[in-house]
Structures are given as structure tokens and as C-alpha cells.
Coordinates of C-alpha atoms in Angstrom, one line a residue:
M1 CA -6.0 14.1 24.1
N2 CA -8.1 11.3 22.8
H3 CA -5.9 10.6 19.3
H4 CA -2.6 9.0 19.1
V5 CA 0.1 8.5 16.6
N6 CA 0.3 5.3 14.8
L7 CA 4.0 4.7 13.7
A8 CA 3.4 1.6 11.7
A9 CA 0.9 3.6 9.6
L10 CA 3.2 6.7 9.3
L11 CA 6.6 5.0 8.7
K12 CA 5.0 2.1 6.5
S13 CA 3.3 4.6 4.1
S14 CA 6.5 6.7 3.6
R15 CA 8.3 3.9 1.8
K16 CA 11.5 4.9 3.4
S17 CA 14.4 2.5 4.0
R18 CA 14.9 1.2 7.6
P19 CA 17.6 4.0 8.3
Q20 CA 15.4 6.4 7.0
Q21 CA 12.5 5.4 9.2
L22 CA 14.7 5.2 12.2
A23 CA 15.7 9.0 11.4
L24 CA 12.1 9.9 11.2
F25 CA 11.1 8.0 14.5
A26 CA 14.3 9.9 16.1
L27 CA 13.0 13.4 15.0
L28 CA 9.6 12.4 16.1
N29 CA 10.7 11.6 19.5
L30 CA 13.0 14.5 19.9
G31 CA 9.7 16.8 19.4
M32 CA 8.0 14.7 22.0
I33 CA 10.9 15.0 24.4
E34 CA 11.1 18.7 23.8
S35 CA 7.2 19.0 24.7
L36 CA 7.9 17.0 27.9
S37 CA 10.7 18.8 28.8
N38 CA 9.0 22.1 28.6
G39 CA 5.8 20.9 30.2
A40 CA 3.7 21.3 27.0
L41 CA 2.8 17.8 27.4
G42 CA 2.6 15.3 30.4
A43 CA 3.9 11.8 30.7
A44 CA 0.3 10.4 31.1
D45 CA -0.5 12.3 27.6
A46 CA 2.5 11.1 26.0
L47 CA 1.8 7.8 26.6
R48 CA -1.6 7.9 25.2
L49 CA -0.5 9.9 22.2
F50 CA 2.7 8.3 21.1
Y51 CA 4.7 5.7 23.6
H52 CA 1.5 3.4 23.6
A53 CA 1.7 -0.5 23.2
D54 CA 1.1 -0.5 19.4
N55 CA 4.0 1.9 18.8
C56 CA 6.2 -0.2 21.1
L57 CA 5.4 -3.4 19.3
F58 CA 5.9 -1.8 16.0
V59 CA 9.2 -0.3 17.0
R60 CA 10.4 -3.6 18.5
N61 CA 9.0 -6.1 15.8
E62 CA 9.5 -3.8 12.6
L63 CA 12.2 -1.3 13.1
R64 CA 14.2 -4.0 15.3
D65 CA 16.7 -1.4 16.7
K66 CA 18.1 -1.7 20.1
T67 CA 18.5 1.8 20.4
A68 CA 15.0 2.7 19.4
D69 CA 13.6 0.1 21.6
E70 CA 15.3 1.5 24.6
V71 CA 13.7 5.0 23.8
M72 CA 10.4 3.6 24.0
S73 CA 11.2 1.6 27.0
R74 CA 12.2 4.3 28.8
A75 CA 9.4 6.5 27.5
V76 CA 6.6 4.3 29.0
Q77 CA 8.1 4.4 32.4
L78 CA 8.2 8.2 32.6
A79 CA 4.8 8.4 34.3
D80 CA 5.5 5.9 36.8
L81 CA 8.4 7.9 38.1
F82 CA 5.7 10.1 39.9
D83 CA 4.1 7.2 41.3
I84 CA 7.2 6.0 42.9
L85 CA 9.4 8.7 43.9
P86 CA 9.0 11.9 46.1
T87 CA 8.1 14.9 43.7
E88 CA 11.3 16.7 43.7
A89 CA 13.1 13.2 43.1
A90 CA 10.6 12.1 40.3
R91 CA 11.4 15.8 38.5
R92 CA 15.2 15.2 38.6
E93 CA 14.8 11.6 37.4
F94 CA 12.2 12.7 34.8
Q95 CA 14.5 15.2 33.3
H96 CA 17.4 12.8 33.2
E97 CA 15.4 10.1 31.7
L98 CA 14.5 12.7 28.9
A99 CA 18.2 13.8 28.7
T100 CA 19.1 10.2 28.0
M101 CA 16.4 9.5 25.4
R102 CA 17.5 12.7 23.7
G103 CA 20.8 11.2 23.5
L104 CA 19.6 7.9 22.1
C105 CA 17.8 9.8 19.4
L106 CA 20.8 11.6 18.5
K107 CA 22.7 8.3 18.2
L108 CA 19.9 7.1 16.0
L109 CA 20.5 10.3 13.8
E110 CA 24.0 9.8 13.7
K111 CA 23.8 6.1 12.5
K112 CA 21.6 7.6 9.6
R113 CA 24.3 9.9 8.9
L114 CA 26.9 7.3 8.7
V115 CA 24.8 5.1 6.3
A116 CA 24.3 7.9 4.0

């Protein structure tokens, strides 16, 4: 994949409030997590497509939400699991990290629901 998602362009152009932007961020991440979980997308491809430095900086500097920042921080480390752990251990930890990220995204959506 040679293209990538630009969160700044996507979320700023939507002219949504920050809680709405966080909800959209969570939904986009849930789609990425599902693609990673079922093998439709590999960790390295996910880094290039979505979890790249520009998006990490946008989340940290513009969305300024600890939960969203944690999602991005966990995601950028996914590919490293396969470099440092034996294959089976890496797969288990990969699935564990995806489950954690999924929970964080659901937490973001719950925050949005409480605000609404």
C-alpha cells in the first residue's frame, strides 16, 4: 500500500467538535483493528496506512486525549512484537494488544455517548 490516511485532513475538514472527532477516530481505529485481527492487514501495512508519525502527532497535539494517544502508541509498536518475540508469543501478544486497543476505542465511544 502506497497511500495513507491523513487524520488531520479527514477530521479537521469534517468540522466536528472534539468529542465527535474522537468518536470518528475510534470508529476508524475499530476498522483497522478488525482488519489487523482477521489478517486482512499486516502490522507493517497498518503503520504505513494509518499509524504513521503524522497521525500520531495529530492525535497528540490536536485531539489531546490520553486514551486516543494510548491507542496510537500501542499501534505503532505492533510490528515490533514480531521482531523481539518468538512467533507464537508474538501472535498471542499481538491479539492481546488488539483487544486492549479495541477496549480503548470503545471507551472513547462511551465518552462521546456520555457527552451527547
